[in-house]
Amino acid sequence: MYDLIVLGGGPAGLTATVYAIRKRLDVLLISPDLGGKTNWRMRLPAGLDRLQVISGEEVVARFKSQIENLDVPHKMERAGHIEPIEGGYAVTTLEGRRYEARAVIMATGATPQRLNIPGESKYRMRGLAYSAVSYAPLFLDKDVAVIGDTELAQRSALELARVAQRVFMVASEPANLDTVMGHKLRTQAKITLLEGCSIREVKGDDTYARSIVICEGADEREIAVDATFVELDLEPATQCAEGLVALNEKKQIIIDGRNRASLPGIFAAGDVPDVHAEQVLICIGEGAKAALSAYEYLLT
């Protein structure tokens, strides 16, 4: 039985694993990859790429190298089920293998909802991204689009309006804009609300997305933009925790200030718990907190 199993190899999981090693814990990392969301980084066109001084990928690379150089036990698998056992927990992977530990840190991340339209796959991270908060400062005086009407989309549009020249917000459900932020959106001169519209296609050249096609009923039109941000909320990877720990209405793991879930010995970090802002540096900090909390738990 391991001291600790860390599920997920993104920024939070990698950080938690490194901190666990430093505390001399017998730790197992289970993840289908190393790097998580930092493996998907916006490729910017000439003129904008020079503004991106430090990327999350560069920060996380340090943790990845430590994991690889220290030869940490790592299983390239996906967690399928977690169950309590005497003295800890058993993790069964989708590949059918079973591992046991006294404590578990869930850092399985979250996946942005997709549009499933023509051009999305081709231009993903090449003019089309899923986190305006990560890239907004790079689009000073540019034209951008936000797809969605969720709270996340509304916050993203307001943030982009502080730097961009113009923000087109494609809101298919106008009723969702009946919020404090939604009312503020209507007062922003830089924001053009396209209510009751949906996106039909993303267009571009061989290297970068250049426009979006939106429709309202049978009417279509093409809008040229420098970037498109899909903000349809995130889908946390908590399937293996359902029925085990408390989740909120978004299926995120509910944690306290020390990253403890509702069941002793289960911790969560990164984008999978109910923590504000899905940022790489925040995930790194939360991963460190989760590992230190797990260490304290294992001392008792």
Short mmCIF file of N, CA, C and O in Angstrom, two decimals, residues 106-171:
data_model
loop_
_atom_site.label_atom_id
_atom_site.label_comp_id
_atom_site.label_asym_id
_atom_site.label_seq_id
_atom_site.Cartn_x
_atom_site.Cartn_y
_atom_site.Cartn_z
N MET A 106 -6.98 14.04 -5.65
CA MET A 106 -7.62 14.10 -6.96
C MET A 106 -7.24 15.41 -7.64
O MET A 106 -7.56 16.49 -7.15
N ALA A 107 -6.52 15.29 -8.75
CA ALA A 107 -6.14 16.45 -9.55
C ALA A 107 -6.39 16.11 -11.02
O ALA A 107 -5.54 16.31 -11.88
N THR A 108 -7.58 15.56 -11.26
CA THR A 108 -7.92 15.03 -12.58
C THR A 108 -8.35 16.09 -13.58
O THR A 108 -8.58 15.78 -14.75
N GLY A 109 -8.46 17.34 -13.14
CA GLY A 109 -8.70 18.44 -14.06
C GLY A 109 -10.13 18.56 -14.55
O GLY A 109 -11.05 17.91 -14.06
N ALA A 110 -10.29 19.44 -15.53
CA ALA A 110 -11.59 19.69 -16.13
C ALA A 110 -11.40 19.93 -17.62
O ALA A 110 -10.37 20.45 -18.05
N THR A 111 -12.41 19.57 -18.38
CA THR A 111 -12.34 19.70 -19.83
C THR A 111 -13.33 20.77 -20.29
O THR A 111 -14.50 20.74 -19.90
N PRO A 112 -12.86 21.72 -21.11
CA PRO A 112 -13.81 22.72 -21.62
C PRO A 112 -14.80 22.09 -22.58
O PRO A 112 -14.46 21.18 -23.34
N GLN A 113 -16.03 22.56 -22.52
CA GLN A 113 -17.04 22.06 -23.44
C GLN A 113 -16.71 22.49 -24.86
O GLN A 113 -16.26 23.61 -25.10
N ARG A 114 -16.92 21.60 -25.81
CA ARG A 114 -16.60 21.86 -27.21
C ARG A 114 -17.82 22.38 -27.97
O ARG A 114 -18.97 22.14 -27.58
N LEU A 115 -17.56 23.03 -29.08
CA LEU A 115 -18.62 23.52 -29.94
C LEU A 115 -19.11 22.45 -30.91
O LEU A 115 -20.27 22.45 -31.31
N ASN A 116 -18.19 21.57 -31.32
CA ASN A 116 -18.49 20.52 -32.28
C ASN A 116 -19.04 21.11 -33.59
O ASN A 116 -20.10 20.72 -34.09
N ILE A 117 -18.28 22.06 -34.13
CA ILE A 117 -18.65 22.70 -35.40
C ILE A 117 -17.44 22.65 -36.34
O ILE A 117 -16.31 22.43 -35.91
N PRO A 118 -17.67 22.86 -37.63
CA PRO A 118 -16.56 22.89 -38.59
C PRO A 118 -15.52 23.95 -38.21
O PRO A 118 -15.87 25.07 -37.84
N GLY A 119 -14.26 23.58 -38.30
CA GLY A 119 -13.17 24.52 -38.03
C GLY A 119 -12.66 24.49 -36.61
O GLY A 119 -11.55 24.97 -36.34
N GLU A 120 -13.44 23.91 -35.67
CA GLU A 120 -13.01 23.94 -34.28
C GLU A 120 -11.74 23.13 -34.07
O GLU A 120 -10.78 23.62 -33.46
N SER A 121 -11.72 21.92 -34.55
CA SER A 121 -10.54 21.07 -34.36
C SER A 121 -9.33 21.63 -35.09
O SER A 121 -8.21 21.64 -34.56
N LYS A 122 -9.53 22.15 -36.29
CA LYS A 122 -8.43 22.67 -37.09
C LYS A 122 -7.76 23.87 -36.42
O LYS A 122 -6.53 23.99 -36.46
N TYR A 123 -8.55 24.75 -35.82
CA TYR A 123 -8.00 26.00 -35.29
C TYR A 123 -7.90 26.03 -33.76
O TYR A 123 -7.63 27.07 -33.18
N ARG A 124 -8.10 24.86 -33.14
CA ARG A 124 -7.97 24.81 -31.69
C ARG A 124 -6.57 25.24 -31.28
O ARG A 124 -5.57 24.71 -31.75
N MET A 125 -6.49 26.24 -30.41
CA MET A 125 -5.25 26.84 -29.91
C MET A 125 -4.46 27.54 -31.03
O MET A 125 -3.29 27.87 -30.85
N ARG A 126 -5.13 27.79 -32.13
CA ARG A 126 -4.56 28.61 -33.21
C ARG A 126 -5.59 29.68 -33.59
O ARG A 126 -6.11 29.71 -34.69
N GLY A 127 -5.88 30.51 -32.61
CA GLY A 127 -6.90 31.54 -32.80
C GLY A 127 -8.21 31.21 -32.12
O GLY A 127 -9.06 32.09 -31.94
N LEU A 128 -8.39 29.95 -31.72
CA LEU A 128 -9.57 29.55 -30.97
C LEU A 128 -9.11 28.88 -29.68
O LEU A 128 -8.35 27.92 -29.71
N ALA A 129 -9.53 29.43 -28.54
CA ALA A 129 -9.08 28.93 -27.24
C ALA A 129 -10.26 28.86 -26.29
O ALA A 129 -11.38 29.27 -26.62
N TYR A 130 -9.99 28.34 -25.09
CA TYR A 130 -11.06 28.07 -24.12
C TYR A 130 -10.82 28.76 -22.78
O TYR A 130 -11.40 28.36 -21.78
N SER A 131 -9.98 29.79 -22.77
CA SER A 131 -9.72 30.50 -21.52
C SER A 131 -9.31 31.93 -21.82
O SER A 131 -8.12 32.23 -22.00
N ALA A 132 -10.29 32.82 -21.85
CA ALA A 132 -10.00 34.23 -22.11
C ALA A 132 -9.14 34.83 -21.01
O ALA A 132 -8.28 35.67 -21.27
N VAL A 133 -9.37 34.39 -19.77
CA VAL A 133 -8.62 34.95 -18.65
C VAL A 133 -7.12 34.69 -18.80
O VAL A 133 -6.30 35.45 -18.30
N SER A 134 -6.75 33.64 -19.52
CA SER A 134 -5.34 33.31 -19.71
C SER A 134 -4.68 34.18 -20.77
O SER A 134 -3.47 34.43 -20.72
N TYR A 135 -5.47 34.61 -21.77
CA TYR A 135 -4.86 35.27 -22.93
C TYR A 135 -5.35 36.69 -23.18
O TYR A 135 -4.84 37.35 -24.10
N ALA A 136 -6.29 37.17 -22.39
CA ALA A 136 -6.86 38.50 -22.63
C ALA A 136 -5.81 39.61 -22.78
O ALA A 136 -5.91 40.43 -23.69
N PRO A 137 -4.78 39.66 -21.92
CA PRO A 137 -3.81 40.76 -22.03
C PRO A 137 -3.07 40.82 -23.36
O PRO A 137 -2.48 41.86 -23.70
N LEU A 138 -3.08 39.72 -24.11
CA LEU A 138 -2.33 39.67 -25.36
C LEU A 138 -3.08 40.29 -26.53
O LEU A 138 -2.51 40.50 -27.60
N PHE A 139 -4.37 40.62 -26.33
CA PHE A 139 -5.17 41.10 -27.44
C PHE A 139 -5.55 42.56 -27.27
O PHE A 139 -6.69 42.96 -27.47
N LEU A 140 -4.55 43.35 -26.92
CA LEU A 140 -4.73 44.79 -26.78
C LEU A 140 -5.12 45.41 -28.13
O LEU A 140 -4.45 45.20 -29.14
N ASP A 141 -6.24 46.13 -28.12
CA ASP A 141 -6.73 46.84 -29.31
C ASP A 141 -7.04 45.89 -30.47
O ASP A 141 -6.93 46.28 -31.64
N LYS A 142 -7.41 44.66 -30.16
CA LYS A 142 -7.80 43.70 -31.18
C LYS A 142 -9.30 43.42 -31.12
O LYS A 142 -9.97 43.76 -30.14
N ASP A 143 -9.83 42.80 -32.17
CA ASP A 143 -11.22 42.36 -32.19
C ASP A 143 -11.29 40.89 -31.81
O ASP A 143 -10.59 40.06 -32.40
N VAL A 144 -12.13 40.58 -30.82
CA VAL A 144 -12.22 39.20 -30.34
C VAL A 144 -13.69 38.80 -30.19
O VAL A 144 -14.58 39.65 -30.19
N ALA A 145 -13.91 37.50 -30.08
CA ALA A 145 -15.26 36.98 -29.88
C ALA A 145 -15.30 36.08 -28.66
O ALA A 145 -14.33 35.38 -28.37
N VAL A 146 -16.41 36.12 -27.93
CA VAL A 146 -16.66 35.22 -26.81
C VAL A 146 -17.90 34.42 -27.14
O VAL A 146 -18.96 35.00 -27.47
N ILE A 147 -17.78 33.11 -27.07
CA ILE A 147 -18.91 32.22 -27.37
C ILE A 147 -19.47 31.69 -26.06
O ILE A 147 -18.78 31.01 -25.31
N GLY A 148 -20.73 32.03 -25.77
CA GLY A 148 -21.35 31.56 -24.54
C GLY A 148 -22.06 32.67 -23.80
O GLY A 148 -21.83 33.86 -24.05
N ASP A 149 -22.93 32.27 -22.86
CA ASP A 149 -23.66 33.24 -22.06
C ASP A 149 -23.63 32.86 -20.58
O ASP A 149 -24.42 33.36 -19.79
N THR A 150 -22.74 31.93 -20.22
CA THR A 150 -22.60 31.51 -18.83
C THR A 150 -21.96 32.61 -18.01
O THR A 150 -21.50 33.64 -18.54
N GLU A 151 -21.89 32.40 -16.71
CA GLU A 151 -21.20 33.36 -15.83
C GLU A 151 -19.75 33.50 -16.26
O GLU A 151 -19.19 34.60 -16.26
N LEU A 152 -19.13 32.38 -16.64
CA LEU A 152 -17.75 32.41 -17.10
C LEU A 152 -17.61 33.25 -18.36
O LEU A 152 -16.68 34.05 -18.49
N ALA A 153 -18.55 33.10 -19.29
CA ALA A 153 -18.51 33.87 -20.53
C ALA A 153 -18.69 35.36 -20.25
O ALA A 153 -18.02 36.21 -20.86
N GLN A 154 -19.61 35.69 -19.36
CA GLN A 154 -19.85 37.09 -19.03
C GLN A 154 -18.62 37.73 -18.40
O GLN A 154 -18.23 38.85 -18.75
N ARG A 155 -17.99 37.00 -17.49
CA ARG A 155 -16.77 37.52 -16.85
C ARG A 155 -15.66 37.68 -17.88
O ARG A 155 -14.91 38.66 -17.86
N SER A 156 -15.56 36.74 -18.80
CA SER A 156 -14.53 36.80 -19.84
C SER A 156 -14.74 38.00 -20.76
O SER A 156 -13.78 38.69 -21.13
N ALA A 157 -15.98 38.24 -21.15
CA ALA A 157 -16.27 39.36 -22.04
C ALA A 157 -15.93 40.69 -21.37
O ALA A 157 -15.37 41.60 -22.01
N LEU A 158 -16.26 40.82 -20.09
CA LEU A 158 -15.94 42.05 -19.37
C LEU A 158 -14.43 42.25 -19.25
O LEU A 158 -13.93 43.37 -19.37
N GLU A 159 -13.71 41.16 -19.02
CA GLU A 159 -12.25 41.28 -18.92
C GLU A 159 -11.64 41.66 -20.26
O GLU A 159 -10.75 42.50 -20.33
N LEU A 160 -12.11 41.02 -21.32
CA LEU A 160 -11.59 41.34 -22.65
C LEU A 160 -11.89 42.78 -23.03
O LEU A 160 -11.09 43.43 -23.72
N ALA A 161 -13.04 43.30 -22.61
CA ALA A 161 -13.42 44.66 -22.94
C ALA A 161 -12.46 45.70 -22.36
O ALA A 161 -12.41 46.84 -22.83
N ARG A 162 -11.70 45.31 -21.36
CA ARG A 162 -10.73 46.24 -20.76
C ARG A 162 -9.50 46.43 -21.62
O ARG A 162 -8.76 47.39 -21.45
N VAL A 163 -9.27 45.48 -22.55
CA VAL A 163 -8.05 45.57 -23.36
C VAL A 163 -8.33 45.56 -24.86
O VAL A 163 -7.61 46.20 -25.63
N ALA A 164 -9.34 44.83 -25.28
CA ALA A 164 -9.61 44.67 -26.71
C ALA A 164 -10.26 45.92 -27.29
O ALA A 164 -10.81 46.76 -26.58
N GLN A 165 -10.18 46.02 -28.60
CA GLN A 165 -10.84 47.13 -29.29
C GLN A 165 -12.33 46.88 -29.39
O GLN A 165 -13.15 47.80 -29.24
N ARG A 166 -12.70 45.60 -29.63
CA ARG A 166 -14.11 45.26 -29.75
C ARG A 166 -14.31 43.81 -29.35
O ARG A 166 -13.48 42.95 -29.66
N VAL A 167 -15.42 43.54 -28.65
CA VAL A 167 -15.73 42.19 -28.19
C VAL A 167 -17.11 41.81 -28.72
O VAL A 167 -18.10 42.48 -28.42
N PHE A 168 -17.16 40.74 -29.51
CA PHE A 168 -18.45 40.21 -29.98
C PHE A 168 -18.81 39.04 -29.06
O PHE A 168 -18.08 38.07 -28.97
N MET A 169 -19.96 39.15 -28.39
CA MET A 169 -20.38 38.09 -27.49
C MET A 169 -21.58 37.37 -28.10
O MET A 169 -22.66 37.95 -28.27
N VAL A 170 -21.38 36.09 -28.44
CA VAL A 170 -22.42 35.28 -29.06
C VAL A 170 -23.18 34.56 -27.96
O VAL A 170 -22.71 33.57 -27.39
N ALA A 171 -24.38 35.06 -27.64
CA ALA A 171 -25.17 34.54 -26.52
C ALA A 171 -26.45 33.90 -27.07
O ALA A 171 -27.38 34.60 -27.49
#
